[in-house]
Structure formats: structure tokens, C-alpha cells
PDB file of C-alpha atoms in Angstrom:
ATOM      1  CA  UNK A 227       0.117  -0.026  -0.054  1.00  0.00           C
ATOM      2  CA  UNK A 228       1.373   3.412  -0.758  1.00  0.00           C
ATOM      3  CA  UNK A 229       1.294   5.932   1.971  1.00  0.00           C
ATOM      4  CA  UNK A 230       1.513   9.569   1.480  1.00  0.00           C
ATOM      5  CA  UNK A 231       2.686  12.241   3.975  1.00  0.00           C
ATOM      6  CA  UNK A 232       0.475  14.585   6.036  1.00  0.00           C
ATOM      7  CA  UNK A 233       1.098  17.489   3.649  1.00  0.00           C
ATOM      8  CA  UNK A 234      -0.621  15.943   0.969  1.00  0.00           C
ATOM      9  CA  UNK A 235      -3.678  14.747   2.815  1.00  0.00           C
ATOM     10  CA  UNK A 236      -4.057  18.213   4.517  1.00  0.00           C
ATOM     11  CA  UNK A 237      -5.336  19.331   1.210  1.00  0.00           C
ATOM     12  CA  UNK A 238      -7.905  16.504   0.837  1.00  0.00           C
ATOM     13  CA  UNK A 239     -11.425  17.653   1.909  1.00  0.00           C
ATOM     14  CA  UNK A 240     -13.545  15.102   0.036  1.00  0.00           C
ATOM     15  CA  UNK A 241     -13.783  11.424  -0.018  1.00  0.00           C
ATOM     16  CA  UNK A 242     -13.750   9.411  -3.453  1.00  0.00           C
ATOM     17  CA  UNK A 243     -14.743   5.860  -2.486  1.00  0.00           C
ATOM     18  CA  UNK A 244     -16.268   2.765  -4.026  1.00  0.00           C
ATOM     19  CA  UNK A 245     -20.086   2.785  -4.196  1.00  0.00           C
ATOM     20  CA  UNK A 246     -21.215   1.799  -0.637  1.00  0.00           C
ATOM     21  CA  UNK A 247     -17.766   2.032   0.962  1.00  0.00           C
ATOM     22  CA  UNK A 248     -16.480   4.965   3.219  1.00  0.00           C
ATOM     23  CA  UNK A 249     -19.543   6.971   3.146  1.00  0.00           C
ATOM     24  CA  UNK A 250     -19.793   9.467   6.136  1.00  0.00           C
ATOM     25  CA  UNK A 251     -23.150   9.093   7.665  1.00  0.00           C
ATOM     26  CA  UNK A 252     -24.140  12.814   7.289  1.00  0.00           C
ATOM     27  CA  UNK A 253     -26.676  14.465   9.724  1.00  0.00           C
ATOM     28  CA  UNK A 254     -26.191  12.441  12.508  1.00  0.00           C
ATOM     29  CA  UNK A 255     -23.797  14.570  14.609  1.00  0.00           C
ATOM     30  CA  UNK A 256     -26.327  16.405  16.958  1.00  0.00           C
ATOM     31  CA  UNK A 257     -28.268  13.127  17.618  1.00  0.00           C
ATOM     32  CA  UNK A 258     -25.162  11.118  18.125  1.00  0.00           C
ATOM     33  CA  UNK A 259     -23.337  13.379  20.698  1.00  0.00           C
ATOM     34  CA  UNK A 260     -26.252  12.830  23.165  1.00  0.00           C
ATOM     35  CA  UNK A 261     -25.845   9.205  23.462  1.00  0.00           C
ATOM     36  CA  UNK A 262     -21.990   8.639  23.659  1.00  0.00           C
ATOM     37  CA  UNK A 263     -20.713   6.577  26.233  1.00  0.00           C
ATOM     38  CA  UNK A 264     -16.909   7.122  26.085  1.00  0.00           C
ATOM     39  CA  UNK A 265     -15.553   3.648  27.136  1.00  0.00           C
ATOM     40  CA  UNK A 266     -13.383   1.039  25.390  1.00  0.00           C
ATOM     41  CA  UNK A 267     -11.513  -2.039  26.387  1.00  0.00           C
ATOM     42  CA  UNK A 268      -8.838  -2.949  23.550  1.00  0.00           C
ATOM     43  CA  UNK A 269      -5.501  -3.807  22.736  1.00  0.00           C
ATOM     44  CA  UNK A 270      -2.278  -1.891  21.565  1.00  0.00           C
ATOM     45  CA  UNK A 271       0.453  -3.303  19.157  1.00  0.00           C
ATOM     46  CA  UNK A 272       2.211  -4.906  22.443  1.00  0.00           C
ATOM     47  CA  UNK A 273      -0.769  -7.110  23.182  1.00  0.00           C
ATOM     48  CA  UNK A 274      -1.389  -4.872  26.297  1.00  0.00           C
ATOM     49  CA  UNK A 275      -5.054  -4.044  27.394  1.00  0.00           C
ATOM     50  CA  UNK A 276      -6.034  -0.408  26.969  1.00  0.00           C
ATOM     51  CA  UNK A 277      -9.024   1.193  28.234  1.00  0.00           C
ATOM     52  CA  UNK A 278     -10.287   4.819  28.393  1.00  0.00           C
ATOM     53  CA  UNK A 279      -9.069   5.132  31.975  1.00  0.00           C
ATOM     54  CA  UNK A 280      -5.443   4.539  31.031  1.00  0.00           C
ATOM     55  CA  UNK A 281      -4.449   8.120  30.020  1.00  0.00           C
ATOM     56  CA  UNK A 282      -4.976  10.207  33.328  1.00  0.00           C
ATOM     57  CA  UNK A 283      -4.348  13.871  32.907  1.00  0.00           C
ATOM     58  CA  UNK A 284      -4.424  13.614  29.154  1.00  0.00           C
ATOM     59  CA  UNK A 285      -7.277  14.704  26.699  1.00  0.00           C
ATOM     60  CA  UNK A 286      -7.944  11.773  24.057  1.00  0.00           C
ATOM     61  CA  UNK A 287      -8.608  12.502  20.262  1.00  0.00           C
ATOM     62  CA  UNK A 288     -10.189   9.411  18.993  1.00  0.00           C
ATOM     63  CA  UNK A 289     -11.127   8.070  15.349  1.00  0.00           C
ATOM     64  CA  UNK A 290     -12.251   4.819  14.169  1.00  0.00           C
ATOM     65  CA  UNK A 291     -11.257   3.480  10.800  1.00  0.00           C
ATOM     66  CA  UNK A 292      -9.017   0.526   9.264  1.00  0.00           C
ATOM     67  CA  UNK A 293      -5.604   0.245   7.530  1.00  0.00           C
ATOM     68  CA  UNK A 294      -7.108  -1.159   4.047  1.00  0.00           C
ATOM     69  CA  UNK A 295      -9.126   2.193   3.863  1.00  0.00           C
ATOM     70  CA  UNK A 296      -8.336   3.892   0.514  1.00  0.00           C
ATOM     71  CA  UNK A 297      -8.635   7.564   1.624  1.00  0.00           C
ATOM     72  CA  UNK A 298     -10.822   8.671   4.463  1.00  0.00           C
ATOM     73  CA  UNK A 299      -8.701   7.085   7.184  1.00  0.00           C
ATOM     74  CA  UNK A 300      -5.237   8.152   5.747  1.00  0.00           C
ATOM     75  CA  UNK A 301      -6.607  11.696   5.565  1.00  0.00           C
ATOM     76  CA  UNK A 302      -8.035  11.471   9.199  1.00  0.00           C
ATOM     77  CA  UNK A 303      -4.687  10.260  10.604  1.00  0.00           C
ATOM     78  CA  UNK A 304      -2.774  12.978   8.543  1.00  0.00           C
ATOM     79  CA  UNK A 305      -5.273  15.453  10.102  1.00  0.00           C
ATOM     80  CA  UNK A 306      -4.429  14.036  13.731  1.00  0.00           C
ATOM     81  CA  UNK A 307      -0.620  14.528  12.867  1.00  0.00           C
ATOM     82  CA  UNK A 308      -1.165  18.039  11.711  1.00  0.00           C
ATOM     83  CA  UNK A 309      -3.349  18.883  14.731  1.00  0.00           C
ATOM     84  CA  UNK A 310      -0.476  17.869  16.941  1.00  0.00           C
ATOM     85  CA  UNK A 311       1.757  20.021  15.160  1.00  0.00           C
ATOM     86  CA  UNK A 312      -0.355  22.928  15.207  1.00  0.00           C
ATOM     87  CA  UNK A 313      -1.015  22.591  19.187  1.00  0.00           C
ATOM     88  CA  UNK A 314       2.571  22.786  19.733  1.00  0.00           C
ATOM     89  CA  UNK A 315       3.472  22.429  23.405  1.00  0.00           C
ATOM     90  CA  UNK A 316      -0.130  21.856  24.239  1.00  0.00           C
ATOM     91  CA  UNK A 317      -0.055  18.589  22.221  1.00  0.00           C
ATOM     92  CA  UNK A 318       1.857  16.920  25.111  1.00  0.00           C
ATOM     93  CA  UNK A 319      -1.425  16.810  26.980  1.00  0.00           C
ATOM     94  CA  UNK A 320      -3.415  15.145  23.978  1.00  0.00           C
ATOM     95  CA  UNK A 321      -3.168  11.492  23.154  1.00  0.00           C
ATOM     96  CA  UNK A 322      -4.597  10.596  19.830  1.00  0.00           C
ATOM     97  CA  UNK A 323      -5.978   7.088  19.138  1.00  0.00           C
ATOM     98  CA  UNK A 324      -7.052   5.171  16.162  1.00  0.00           C
ATOM     99  CA  UNK A 325      -9.490   2.394  16.864  1.00  0.00           C
ATOM    100  CA  UNK A 326      -9.813  -0.202  14.034  1.00  0.00           C
ATOM    101  CA  UNK A 327     -13.254  -1.319  12.806  1.00  0.00           C
ATOM    102  CA  UNK A 328     -11.681  -4.165  10.995  1.00  0.00           C
ATOM    103  CA  UNK A 329     -10.245  -6.344  13.624  1.00  0.00           C
ATOM    104  CA  UNK A 330     -10.010  -9.614  11.349  1.00  0.00           C
ATOM    105  CA  UNK A 331      -7.297  -7.874   9.238  1.00  0.00           C
ATOM    106  CA  UNK A 332      -5.845  -5.202  11.519  1.00  0.00           C
ATOM    107  CA  UNK A 333      -3.779  -7.118  13.964  1.00  0.00           C
ATOM    108  CA  UNK A 334      -1.784  -5.225  16.516  1.00  0.00           C
ATOM    109  CA  UNK A 335       1.447  -5.460  14.161  1.00  0.00           C
ATOM    110  CA  UNK A 336      -0.430  -4.272  11.055  1.00  0.00           C
ATOM    111  CA  UNK A 337      -1.750  -1.315  12.800  1.00  0.00           C
ATOM    112  CA  UNK A 338       1.552  -0.228  14.428  1.00  0.00           C
ATOM    113  CA  UNK A 339       3.241  -0.292  11.104  1.00  0.00           C
ATOM    114  CA  UNK A 340       0.631   1.531   9.390  1.00  0.00           C
ATOM    115  CA  UNK A 341       0.272   4.359  11.891  1.00  0.00           C
ATOM    116  CA  UNK A 342       4.164   4.819  12.209  1.00  0.00           C
ATOM    117  CA  UNK A 343       3.845   6.440   8.535  1.00  0.00           C
ATOM    118  CA  UNK A 344       1.764   9.272  10.138  1.00  0.00           C
ATOM    119  CA  UNK A 345       2.754  10.065  13.791  1.00  0.00           C
ATOM    120  CA  UNK A 346       4.596   7.824  16.314  1.00  0.00           C
ATOM    121  CA  UNK A 347       2.374   9.249  19.034  1.00  0.00           C
ATOM    122  CA  UNK A 348      -0.737   7.970  17.644  1.00  0.00           C
ATOM    123  CA  UNK A 349      -1.728   4.632  19.342  1.00  0.00           C
ATOM    124  CA  UNK A 350      -3.499   2.115  17.268  1.00  0.00           C
ATOM    125  CA  UNK A 351      -6.183  -0.090  19.047  1.00  0.00           C
ATOM    126  CA  UNK A 352      -7.641  -3.325  18.098  1.00  0.00           C
ATOM    127  CA  UNK A 353      -9.316  -6.280  19.804  1.00  0.00           C
ATOM    128  CA  UNK A 354     -11.826  -9.091  19.432  1.00  0.00           C
ATOM    129  CA  UNK A 355     -14.754  -8.449  17.000  1.00  0.00           C
ATOM    130  CA  UNK A 356     -16.895  -8.261  20.015  1.00  0.00           C
ATOM    131  CA  UNK A 357     -14.947  -5.786  21.852  1.00  0.00           C
ATOM    132  CA  UNK A 358     -14.439  -3.567  18.747  1.00  0.00           C
ATOM    133  CA  UNK A 359     -17.994  -3.626  18.197  1.00  0.00           C
ATOM    134  CA  UNK A 360     -18.932  -2.639  21.780  1.00  0.00           C
ATOM    135  CA  UNK A 361     -16.424   0.400  21.574  1.00  0.00           C
ATOM    136  CA  UNK A 362     -17.935   1.472  18.411  1.00  0.00           C
ATOM    137  CA  UNK A 363     -21.484   1.259  19.824  1.00  0.00           C
ATOM    138  CA  UNK A 364     -20.518   3.218  22.725  1.00  0.00           C
ATOM    139  CA  UNK A 365     -19.384   6.093  20.413  1.00  0.00           C
ATOM    140  CA  UNK A 366     -22.230   5.540  18.144  1.00  0.00           C
ATOM    141  CA  UNK A 367     -20.034   4.547  15.348  1.00  0.00           C
ATOM    142  CA  UNK A 368     -21.575   2.605  12.645  1.00  0.00           C
ATOM    143  CA  UNK A 369     -19.594   0.151  10.559  1.00  0.00           C
ATOM    144  CA  UNK A 370     -20.235  -2.790   8.051  1.00  0.00           C
ATOM    145  CA  UNK A 371     -18.262  -4.804   5.490  1.00  0.00           C
ATOM    146  CA  UNK A 372     -18.787  -4.208   1.824  1.00  0.00           C
ATOM    147  CA  UNK A 373     -17.598  -6.558  -0.790  1.00  0.00           C
ATOM    148  CA  UNK A 374     -17.799  -5.882  -4.567  1.00  0.00           C
ATOM    149  CA  UNK A 375     -19.206  -8.416  -6.699  1.00  0.00           C
ATOM    150  CA  UNK A 376     -16.796 -11.050  -7.717  1.00  0.00           C
ATOM    151  CA  UNK A 377     -14.141  -9.825  -5.352  1.00  0.00           C
ATOM    152  CA  UNK A 378     -12.337 -12.240  -3.214  1.00  0.00           C
ATOM    153  CA  UNK A 379     -13.833 -12.649   0.426  1.00  0.00           C
ATOM    154  CA  UNK A 380     -10.807 -10.776   2.000  1.00  0.00           C
ATOM    155  CA  UNK A 381     -10.887  -7.901  -0.417  1.00  0.00           C
ATOM    156  CA  UNK A 382     -13.812  -6.230   1.340  1.00  0.00           C
ATOM    157  CA  UNK A 383     -14.081  -2.486   2.237  1.00  0.00           C
ATOM    158  CA  UNK A 384     -15.671  -1.174   5.493  1.00  0.00           C
ATOM    159  CA  UNK A 385     -18.266   1.490   5.450  1.00  0.00           C
ATOM    160  CA  UNK A 386     -18.019   3.522   8.632  1.00  0.00           C
ATOM    161  CA  UNK A 387     -18.946   6.624  10.327  1.00  0.00           C
ATOM    162  CA  UNK A 388     -16.056   9.293  10.300  1.00  0.00           C
ATOM    163  CA  UNK A 389     -15.225  12.043  12.429  1.00  0.00           C
ATOM    164  CA  UNK A 390     -13.041  12.576  15.702  1.00  0.00           C
ATOM    165  CA  UNK A 391     -14.047  12.515  19.293  1.00  0.00           C
ATOM    166  CA  UNK A 392     -12.459  14.454  22.063  1.00  0.00           C
ATOM    167  CA  UNK A 393     -12.370  13.128  25.809  1.00  0.00           C
ATOM    168  CA  UNK A 394     -11.333  15.217  28.806  1.00  0.00           C
ATOM    169  CA  UNK A 395      -8.635  14.199  31.198  1.00  0.00           C
ATOM    170  CA  UNK A 396     -11.327  12.549  33.388  1.00  0.00           C
ATOM    171  CA  UNK A 397     -12.565  10.563  30.509  1.00  0.00           C
ATOM    172  CA  UNK A 398     -15.562  12.838  29.743  1.00  0.00           C
ATOM    173  CA  UNK A 399     -16.716  13.335  26.310  1.00  0.00           C
ATOM    174  CA  UNK A 400     -16.296  16.921  25.227  1.00  0.00           C
ATOM    175  CA  UNK A 401     -16.814  16.985  21.428  1.00  0.00           C
ATOM    176  CA  UNK A 402     -17.200  15.368  18.216  1.00  0.00           C
ATOM    177  CA  UNK A 403     -15.613  16.959  15.014  1.00  0.00           C
ATOM    178  CA  UNK A 404     -16.907  16.540  11.671  1.00  0.00           C
ATOM    179  CA  UNK A 405     -14.743  14.778   8.897  1.00  0.00           C
ATOM    180  CA  UNK A 406     -14.714  17.837   6.691  1.00  0.00           C
ATOM    181  CA  UNK A 407     -13.547  20.204   9.417  1.00  0.00           C
ATOM    182  CA  UNK A 408     -10.171  21.938   8.456  1.00  0.00           C
ATOM    183  CA  UNK A 409      -7.293  20.719  10.763  1.00  0.00           C
ATOM    184  CA  UNK A 410      -6.542  24.258  11.678  1.00  0.00           C
ATOM    185  CA  UNK A 411     -10.037  25.036  13.038  1.00  0.00           C
ATOM    186  CA  UNK A 412     -10.181  21.650  14.707  1.00  0.00           C
ATOM    187  CA  UNK A 413      -7.027  22.159  16.466  1.00  0.00           C
ATOM    188  CA  UNK A 414      -8.216  25.634  17.660  1.00  0.00           C
ATOM    189  CA  UNK A 415     -11.277  24.269  19.146  1.00  0.00           C
ATOM    190  CA  UNK A 416      -9.267  21.579  20.821  1.00  0.00           C
ATOM    191  CA  UNK A 417      -6.877  24.323  22.154  1.00  0.00           C
ATOM    192  CA  UNK A 418      -9.784  26.291  23.472  1.00  0.00           C
ATOM    193  CA  UNK A 419     -11.554  23.203  25.007  1.00  0.00           C
ATOM    194  CA  UNK A 420      -8.079  22.569  26.833  1.00  0.00           C
ATOM    195  CA  UNK A 421      -7.834  25.964  28.264  1.00  0.00           C
ATOM    196  CA  UNK A 422     -11.573  26.048  29.431  1.00  0.00           C
ATOM    197  CA  UNK A 423     -11.509  22.495  30.760  1.00  0.00           C
ATOM    198  CA  UNK A 424     -12.276  21.989  34.325  1.00  0.00           C
ATOM    199  CA  UNK A 425     -12.823  18.692  35.950  1.00  0.00           C
ATOM    200  CA  UNK A 426     -16.152  18.102  37.856  1.00  0.00           C
ATOM    201  CA  UNK A 427     -15.674  17.928  41.594  1.00  0.00           C
ATOM    202  CA  UNK A 428     -15.755  14.568  43.075  1.00  0.00           C
ATOM    203  CA  UNK A 429     -19.332  13.573  44.111  1.00  0.00           C
TER     204      UNK A 429
END
């Protein structure tokens, strides 16, 4: 698979996909935000269990996708990298995460090699199909396999919701950013949320 750098993908604002694949679920953002439960239990490239509680004191920027994705996911990962650069020193407080929706093909090793092309600080997470589905459901992310007629069984695409999710240092859901939002605008919104953020007092 040919991988391009962040500068190229920063200019990509639209998705060119095969029919039925990588289609952004438009018009869902407002309805989705109300029901998001920011929880996951998955696995990193070392085979270690990772949960939403493993980054105390850090904001989490989360996206869902898969390594065989032709365009949307590389664009998203490039945006993540550019956001980190734009935030400068404040990026030290942000942990970017990429959760696969294709656990059958995206092993920990595959994810790690793929993400290394974009930014070494991004952590790729995978897991059993059941745990991946549970994480996606918690974030109101929809996904399903799409196989072109006549294609080999392992040559499928995955149609999935797109966007990024920001969690606060205490794990609270703060914002969902639409796929088409420019990375500069997204970085400034994240910066503002970081500066305004206050943890809820213990009950």
C-alpha cells in the first residue's frame, strides 16, 4: 500500500470511494452526541489491554477506521498529525488514538506499522470483533463490510462513520468533530476546550 505524508492529505477535503464504502453518515452529529458513552477495552500493538481510563491527565482524540481504507482514514490520520503540530506544546496533553473497525485484518502489528507512517504518538487499538463492536457502539459509530461483486472474500471494504471524538482528562466526552472540518479549525477548537476545561468536582 502506498502511503502519503500529512502535507498531501491536509489538502484532501472530500472522499472518493467505491460505491457503498467509506460513506460519511451525514446529519447524525447532533443526535449522536447525546448518547455517546466514552468507554472502550481494547489492545495496543504490544498486546496490552488499553481502556479509556489509561490516560489520566491527558485529553484523548479518537477516530475509528481501518488500515485498508483507501482515502478517508489516511486523511484522518494525517489531520491528527497536523493537529498535534498545530497545538505545539499543548499537544503534550493530547493522546491521539486510532481504533480499527476491521479487527480481522488489522492485527496489532499491522496497525502499528501503518500508523508509524503518520505520527509515532498515535496509538492504534484493536481487539476481538465483540470488543471492537462494543467500543464502536459506545461512540455511536456504525460500520459494516462491503464486498464488490466477484471480489475475493478478504478484499472487502468497510463502510463506517467518520469524525473525531475528544475526551477530557477525566474521560468525559467533550466534542465530536466532523470529518470535513479543516485541521486548523479543529486544532483551535481543541486548544480552546483545553484552556476552558475544568474537571467536575468529586461527588
